Amino acid sequence: MKRQALTRRKRAEETASGGNDAASASGGDAEDTFDDEEGAGSKYSRLTLMEEVLLLGIKDREGYTSFWNDCISSGLRGCMLMELGLRNKIELEDTGMRKRSLATRRVVMKEKSERTTGDVLLDEALKHIRGTQPTEGIQEWIELLSGETWNPLKLKYQLRNVRERLAKNLVEKGVLTTEKQNFLLFDMTTHPVINTAVKDRVVKKVQDTVLSKWQNEPNRIDKRSLGLIYMAHASDVLENAFAPLSDDDYELAMKRVRELLDVDPDVECGKPNSNDVLWGVVAAFLK
C-alpha cells in the first residue's frame, strides 16, 4: 500500500511539473507584461501610468474629468512615452562623448523590443515611433501624438479618443462603469468609479511617495511612483490626490513636490539608476 501511494504521489508530481513546464513554454509569446511594486496578479498591478493619471482626474460619482482641465490631454501622451521607457521599449539616443540636453536627444527603439506591450494605445504609439525615420525628440512626440502640428502630413500620428479608450480599459478591469448623462443640450457617456478601493490605492501611492516613503534623492524613489507624481502634476490632477490630507501633511506634501519640480532633469538623468526617457518627459513638461 505504501509503495502504491508513493507511486501515485510521484506521478502526480510529474504531472504538475509537466503542466508548469507547458505553461511556461506557452507563456513565451510575443506579448510583453509588467508588474509594479504591488505585485503581479491583482487588477491594480496592471494599471498603466495613463490609467492611474486618468483615474486621479475622474470625479468618482460624475464619471468625467473637469471641463476646465486642458492639461490632461498632453499629459496622457507624456505618460505613454514614460510607460514605454519604463518597460524598456524606447530610450533616448546615445550622445557618446558629447554632452547634449535631453531636449535635443531623439527617441529610438531599444534593441530586442519587438514584442508588443499588450496595451493597444502603447502599441499604437510604439508603431509610430518604430516606423518614423528620422525619429523625433520627446517634446515633438508628445505634440504629434496629441495632434498639435501644423504639418498635415504628420496628423497621422495623432492618437484619437485617448481618454475614452483609457476609460473603457478601466471599465474592463472593473474599476469604472459606463453611464449616460444628460447635459441640457447633449448626452454624454460618463464613467463613474465603482471600485473605490483601486482608486484609493492610487491616491495612497501618490501620498506615500511624498510622505512616508519620501527619499531626498529623486533617483532613489520608485520610478513608477516618481513618474506618477510628475505626470499627475503635468496633467493638473495631483491636487485631487492631496485633498484628503490634513493641513500639515498637505503642506509637507506640496513642499516636497516643489522640490521635485525644482530639480534639473539633465543632471538627474546623468546619475546612476536613472531612466533617460522618464527624465526626458519630465524635462518636456518643466520647460
C-alpha angles and dihedrals in degrees: 000000000000091000091051091049091050090048092051091047092050092050091048091051091049090050092050091047091050090049091052091049091050091048092051091047093050089048093067093089129133096271123101123216135192139197131200132208092282090071135248125288100044122103090236092059089061096058113115124216089257092054093046093051092047090048090054090052099047117094108235100229102023093049100215139087123254114286088222095057106105094161102067095076095063090034092061091051089052088051090056093055091045091049091051090049093050089050090053093243097121138019139175118269116268113257096200112202093341121093112226131171121250090247092063098047119097127227113250135179118259118238115264092017096126094117118099121244097229090239115105096212094047092047090050091053090044091052091054092049093046093049098047119092121208091025127214138242126261095265092049092050092051089053094044094049088048092050092242098143136112091209109095090200090064097050087093088076094063115114107216131210092008096159093049092047092049090048090053089052089054090048089055089050091053096247100108136025132210125247139160120236128188117227100186097259099033146016119242132196110234133187113211119192113258099168101056091170091069093050091045089056091052090049091048090049090056093045095047092050091064098031125028096013097038118146123193090216110066094209090059091061117095104271096228092050091046091049091048092054093051096044094044087054092046089050092048094239101106093096089062090064093050097046095093093052124107117252093259095048091045092053092048092046093051091046090056092045088055088052090055091048091052096057121105108243092204090057094044092049090059093056126093119273093024129138114222096205092050092053091041090058091045090051091052092057097040095052 
